[in-house]
Short mmCIF file of C-alpha atoms in Angstrom, two decimals:
data_model
loop_
_atom_site.label_atom_id
_atom_site.label_comp_id
_atom_site.label_asym_id
_atom_site.label_seq_id
_atom_site.Cartn_x
_atom_site.Cartn_y
_atom_site.Cartn_z
CA MET A 1 0.00 0.00 0.00
CA THR A 2 1.16 3.49 -0.83
CA ASN A 3 2.23 5.59 2.14
CA ILE A 4 -0.64 8.08 2.50
CA ASN A 5 -0.48 11.21 4.60
CA CYS A 6 -3.54 13.21 5.53
CA ILE A 7 -4.87 16.15 7.52
CA LEU A 8 -8.13 16.56 9.44
CA VAL A 9 -10.15 19.78 9.27
CA ASP A 10 -13.10 20.34 11.62
CA ASP A 11 -14.02 23.28 13.83
CA GLU A 12 -15.11 20.91 16.64
CA ILE A 13 -12.17 19.61 18.66
CA ALA A 14 -14.16 16.58 19.87
CA SER A 15 -14.86 15.55 16.27
CA LEU A 16 -11.19 15.92 15.37
CA LYS A 17 -10.06 13.76 18.26
CA ASN A 18 -12.70 11.12 17.54
CA LEU A 19 -11.74 10.90 13.86
CA GLU A 20 -8.05 10.80 14.73
CA ARG A 21 -8.63 7.95 17.16
CA LYS A 22 -10.59 5.91 14.61
CA ILE A 23 -8.02 6.42 11.85
CA ASN A 24 -5.18 5.38 14.14
CA GLN A 25 -7.17 2.36 15.25
CA PHE A 26 -8.27 1.06 11.85
CA PHE A 27 -5.57 2.43 9.53
CA PRO A 28 -2.27 2.81 11.40
CA ASN A 29 -0.45 3.12 8.05
CA LEU A 30 -2.14 6.46 7.41
CA THR A 31 0.02 9.32 8.65
CA ILE A 32 -1.90 12.24 10.16
CA LEU A 33 0.28 15.28 9.50
CA ASP A 34 -1.87 17.72 11.43
CA LYS A 35 -5.36 18.65 12.65
CA PHE A 36 -7.01 22.03 12.12
CA GLN A 37 -9.97 23.72 13.78
CA LYS A 38 -9.49 26.90 11.75
CA PRO A 39 -10.00 26.47 7.98
CA GLU A 40 -7.66 29.41 7.36
CA ASP A 41 -4.81 27.46 8.97
CA ALA A 42 -5.65 24.41 6.88
CA ILE A 43 -5.53 26.49 3.68
CA LEU A 44 -2.09 27.81 4.59
CA PHE A 45 -0.85 24.29 5.30
CA LEU A 46 -2.25 22.88 2.04
CA ASN A 47 -0.65 25.68 0.05
CA THR A 48 2.79 24.89 1.44
CA ASN A 49 2.80 21.12 1.95
CA GLU A 50 2.16 17.96 -0.06
CA VAL A 51 -0.91 16.17 1.24
CA CYS A 52 -2.52 13.01 -0.17
CA LEU A 53 -5.87 13.10 1.62
CA VAL A 54 -8.01 15.66 3.46
CA PHE A 55 -10.82 14.77 5.84
CA LEU A 56 -12.91 17.91 5.59
CA ASP A 57 -15.87 19.13 7.61
CA ILE A 58 -18.40 21.05 5.50
CA GLN A 59 -20.21 23.28 7.95
CA MET A 60 -17.60 25.52 9.62
CA PRO A 61 -17.66 29.17 10.69
CA ARG A 62 -16.20 31.84 8.37
CA ILE A 63 -15.16 29.38 5.64
CA ASN A 64 -17.06 26.16 4.88
CA GLY A 65 -15.51 23.06 3.35
CA PHE A 66 -16.52 23.91 -0.20
CA GLU A 67 -15.11 27.43 0.07
CA LEU A 68 -11.87 26.02 1.45
CA LEU A 69 -11.38 23.95 -1.69
CA THR A 70 -11.95 26.93 -3.97
CA THR A 71 -9.39 28.93 -1.96
CA VAL A 72 -6.55 26.40 -2.02
CA LYS A 73 -4.06 27.07 -4.84
CA ASN A 74 -3.90 23.51 -6.16
CA VAL A 75 -6.35 20.80 -5.17
CA ASP A 76 -4.06 17.86 -5.92
CA PHE A 77 -5.26 15.79 -2.98
CA LYS A 78 -8.21 13.48 -2.36
CA VAL A 79 -11.11 14.65 -0.20
CA ILE A 80 -13.41 12.78 2.15
CA PHE A 81 -16.10 15.10 3.45
CA VAL A 82 -17.27 14.65 7.03
CA THR A 83 -20.62 16.27 7.77
CA ALA A 84 -23.60 16.15 10.07
CA TYR A 85 -25.91 17.33 7.27
CA ASN A 86 -27.11 14.83 4.72
CA GLU A 87 -28.30 17.57 2.34
CA TYR A 88 -24.67 18.38 1.60
CA ALA A 89 -24.00 14.92 0.20
CA LEU A 90 -24.91 15.67 -3.42
CA GLU A 91 -22.96 18.92 -3.52
CA ALA A 92 -20.01 17.15 -1.90
CA LEU A 93 -19.92 14.60 -4.70
CA LYS A 94 -20.12 17.38 -7.30
CA LYS A 95 -16.95 18.79 -5.75
CA SER A 96 -15.18 15.57 -6.82
CA ALA A 97 -14.90 14.20 -3.32
CA ILE A 98 -13.88 10.56 -3.05
CA ASP A 99 -16.64 10.01 -0.51
CA TYR A 100 -18.50 11.60 2.35
CA ILE A 101 -19.22 10.38 5.89
CA LEU A 102 -22.10 11.45 8.07
CA LYS A 103 -21.65 12.35 11.72
CA PRO A 104 -21.67 10.63 14.11
CA ILE A 105 -19.07 8.61 12.22
CA ASP A 106 -19.93 4.98 11.66
CA ASP A 107 -16.88 2.71 11.76
CA ASP A 108 -17.91 0.74 8.68
CA ASP A 109 -18.61 3.90 6.66
CA LEU A 110 -15.17 5.24 7.57
CA LYS A 111 -13.46 1.99 6.62
CA VAL A 112 -15.21 1.85 3.23
CA ALA A 113 -14.35 5.49 2.45
CA ILE A 114 -10.67 5.10 3.35
CA GLN A 115 -10.27 1.75 1.58
CA LYS A 116 -11.81 3.28 -1.54
CA THR A 117 -9.37 6.19 -1.34
CA ILE A 118 -6.34 3.94 -0.84
CA LYS A 119 -7.31 1.90 -3.89
CA ILE A 120 -7.66 5.00 -6.08
CA ILE A 121 -4.33 6.48 -4.92
CA ASP A 122 -2.52 3.15 -5.43
CA GLU A 123 -3.92 2.83 -8.96
CA GLU A 124 -2.90 6.41 -9.83
CA ASN A 125 0.61 5.90 -8.46
CA GLU A 126 1.00 2.64 -10.40
CA SER A 127 -0.15 4.33 -13.61
CA THR A 128 2.33 7.18 -13.11
CA HIS A 129 5.14 4.73 -12.32
CA ASN A 130 4.39 2.64 -15.42
CA LYS A 131 4.38 5.74 -17.62
CA GLU A 132 7.74 6.91 -16.24
CA LEU A 133 9.20 3.43 -16.68
CA LEU A 134 7.93 3.26 -20.26
CA GLU A 135 9.50 6.63 -21.12
CA LEU A 136 12.81 5.59 -19.55
CA LEU A 137 12.84 2.34 -21.50
CA GLN A 138 11.89 4.19 -24.68
CA GLU A 139 14.82 6.57 -24.29
CA SER A 140 17.23 3.74 -23.57
CA ILE A 141 15.99 1.59 -26.44
CA SER A 142 16.01 4.51 -28.90
CA ASN A 143 19.71 4.94 -28.17
CA GLN A 144 20.16 1.32 -29.24
CA LYS A 145 18.37 1.94 -32.57
CA LYS A 146 15.27 0.14 -31.42
CA LEU A 147 11.70 1.31 -30.98
CA LEU A 148 9.48 0.49 -28.03
CA VAL A 149 5.76 0.14 -28.86
CA PRO A 150 3.22 -0.29 -26.01
CA ASN A 151 0.61 -3.00 -26.39
CA GLU A 152 -2.12 -4.62 -24.26
CA LYS A 153 0.29 -7.06 -22.61
CA GLY A 154 3.22 -4.67 -22.14
CA PHE A 155 5.32 -3.52 -25.08
CA SER A 156 7.06 -4.73 -28.22
CA VAL A 157 10.69 -3.94 -29.07
CA ILE A 158 11.33 -3.40 -32.78
CA GLU A 159 14.58 -2.93 -34.67
CA GLN A 160 14.22 0.46 -36.35
CA ASN A 161 15.99 -0.85 -39.43
CA ASP A 162 13.19 -3.42 -39.90
CA ILE A 163 10.52 -0.72 -40.15
CA LEU A 164 9.33 0.11 -43.67
CA TYR A 165 7.08 3.06 -42.82
CA LEU A 166 4.71 4.46 -40.22
CA GLU A 167 1.23 5.71 -41.06
CA GLY A 168 -0.79 7.98 -38.77
CA TYR A 169 -4.59 7.92 -38.73
CA ASP A 170 -7.24 9.13 -36.25
CA GLY A 171 -4.66 9.57 -33.49
CA TYR A 172 -3.25 6.04 -33.98
CA THR A 173 -0.13 4.83 -35.78
CA LYS A 174 0.30 1.80 -38.05
CA ILE A 175 3.89 0.57 -37.91
CA ASN A 176 4.66 -1.52 -40.99
CA ILE A 177 7.58 -3.87 -40.50
CA ASP A 178 9.66 -5.79 -43.01
CA PRO A 179 8.60 -8.17 -44.46
CA GLU A 180 4.82 -8.25 -43.79
CA ARG A 181 4.13 -7.43 -40.17
CA GLN A 182 2.02 -4.56 -38.86
CA ILE A 183 1.58 -3.19 -35.35
CA ILE A 184 -1.10 -0.65 -34.45
CA SER A 185 -0.21 1.75 -31.65
CA SER A 186 -2.50 4.07 -29.70
CA TYR A 187 0.27 6.71 -29.81
CA GLY A 188 0.04 9.38 -32.49
CA LEU A 189 2.58 9.67 -35.30
CA GLY A 190 4.22 12.69 -33.68
CA LYS A 191 5.21 10.59 -30.66
CA TYR A 192 7.26 8.26 -32.86
CA GLU A 193 8.68 11.05 -34.98
CA GLN A 194 10.67 12.13 -31.90
CA LYS A 195 11.99 8.59 -31.26
CA LEU A 196 13.10 7.52 -34.73
CA ASN A 197 16.69 7.84 -35.89
CA SER A 198 18.00 9.90 -38.83
CA ASN A 199 17.20 7.16 -41.35
CA PHE A 200 13.53 8.15 -41.20
CA PHE A 201 11.88 10.99 -43.07
CA LYS A 202 8.36 12.43 -42.86
CA THR A 203 7.19 12.51 -46.47
CA HIS A 204 3.66 13.59 -45.63
CA LYS A 205 1.69 14.64 -42.54
CA SER A 206 0.49 11.03 -42.26
CA TYR A 207 3.61 9.10 -43.28
CA ILE A 208 7.17 8.55 -42.08
CA VAL A 209 9.35 6.30 -44.24
CA ASN A 210 12.63 4.47 -43.72
CA LEU A 211 14.98 6.03 -46.29
CA ASN A 212 16.86 2.73 -46.54
CA LYS A 213 13.69 1.01 -47.81
CA ILE A 214 13.05 3.37 -50.75
CA ILE A 215 13.69 1.71 -54.11
CA GLU A 216 12.04 4.20 -56.44
CA PHE A 217 11.05 7.87 -56.66
CA GLU A 218 8.06 8.89 -58.81
CA LYS A 219 7.93 12.44 -60.14
CA GLU A 220 4.16 12.71 -59.59
CA GLY A 221 4.79 12.63 -55.85
CA TYR A 222 5.35 9.13 -54.53
CA VAL A 223 8.15 6.89 -53.29
CA VAL A 224 8.06 3.13 -53.71
CA LEU A 225 9.34 1.00 -50.87
CA SER A 226 10.98 -2.44 -50.96
CA ASN A 227 7.59 -4.10 -50.45
CA ASN A 228 6.24 -2.19 -53.49
CA VAL A 229 3.99 0.06 -51.39
CA ARG A 230 3.66 3.60 -52.77
CA ILE A 231 3.88 6.39 -50.18
CA PRO A 232 2.76 9.95 -51.01
CA ILE A 233 5.13 12.91 -50.76
CA SER A 234 3.88 16.40 -49.95
CA LYS A 235 5.06 19.30 -52.11
CA LYS A 236 6.75 20.81 -49.06
CA SER A 237 8.79 17.65 -48.42
CA LYS A 238 9.65 16.77 -52.02
CA ASN A 239 12.84 18.82 -52.49
CA GLU A 240 14.19 17.97 -49.04
CA LEU A 241 13.67 14.28 -49.70
CA LEU A 242 15.42 14.49 -53.07
CA ASP A 243 18.43 16.10 -51.40
CA LEU A 244 18.58 13.30 -48.86
CA LEU A 245 18.32 10.59 -51.51
CA LYS A 246 21.11 12.18 -53.55
#
């Protein structure tokens, strides 16, 4: 489980102590950084510290829970609202809260809300970690003249020299590999344009070709590849391509 820190915000000291006791009892892995009776103090803390989760009372003097969220510079934390008023439930959910708990706090309701939050945070952290790992691998593999292509099971590693051409369509990319293999990627063509080595050239907004696979140039605006596929060349790219081929 991800290490999750949190703060508690409630103008009633008894409610704060009760919630703190229950969290420590049921979820000792949660770290309570601080407790606040004054919402102004909580805002200052949130603006200067990284917090994963906020247990937030709604009905408070001067600034209510909803107003607190609109005042904080960056709401990059999860929120569980704690309230004695059921009529706030719908509005709480509209504020993108993970959950809300009614006072007096029921142990089971608290457990469900926190378990739900932990699951969401763990999934987000795993997604971020996987993305960072994928980018690191992509950079490393690109340096080895290979291309990393994500798929449903993980990713495929392709020798760049084996690629005939890439075709972009509707935000996807078809990667055509010598001799007759094709991989469809959910990444756009621009993503791969940054990863390919100098042997590749963008002949058209929708096509990138391997210069080593060109066997023929047609004056009407096409190149023919080693598999006899004709790829269009835009007027803008034509002269630059000719210079490269010469």
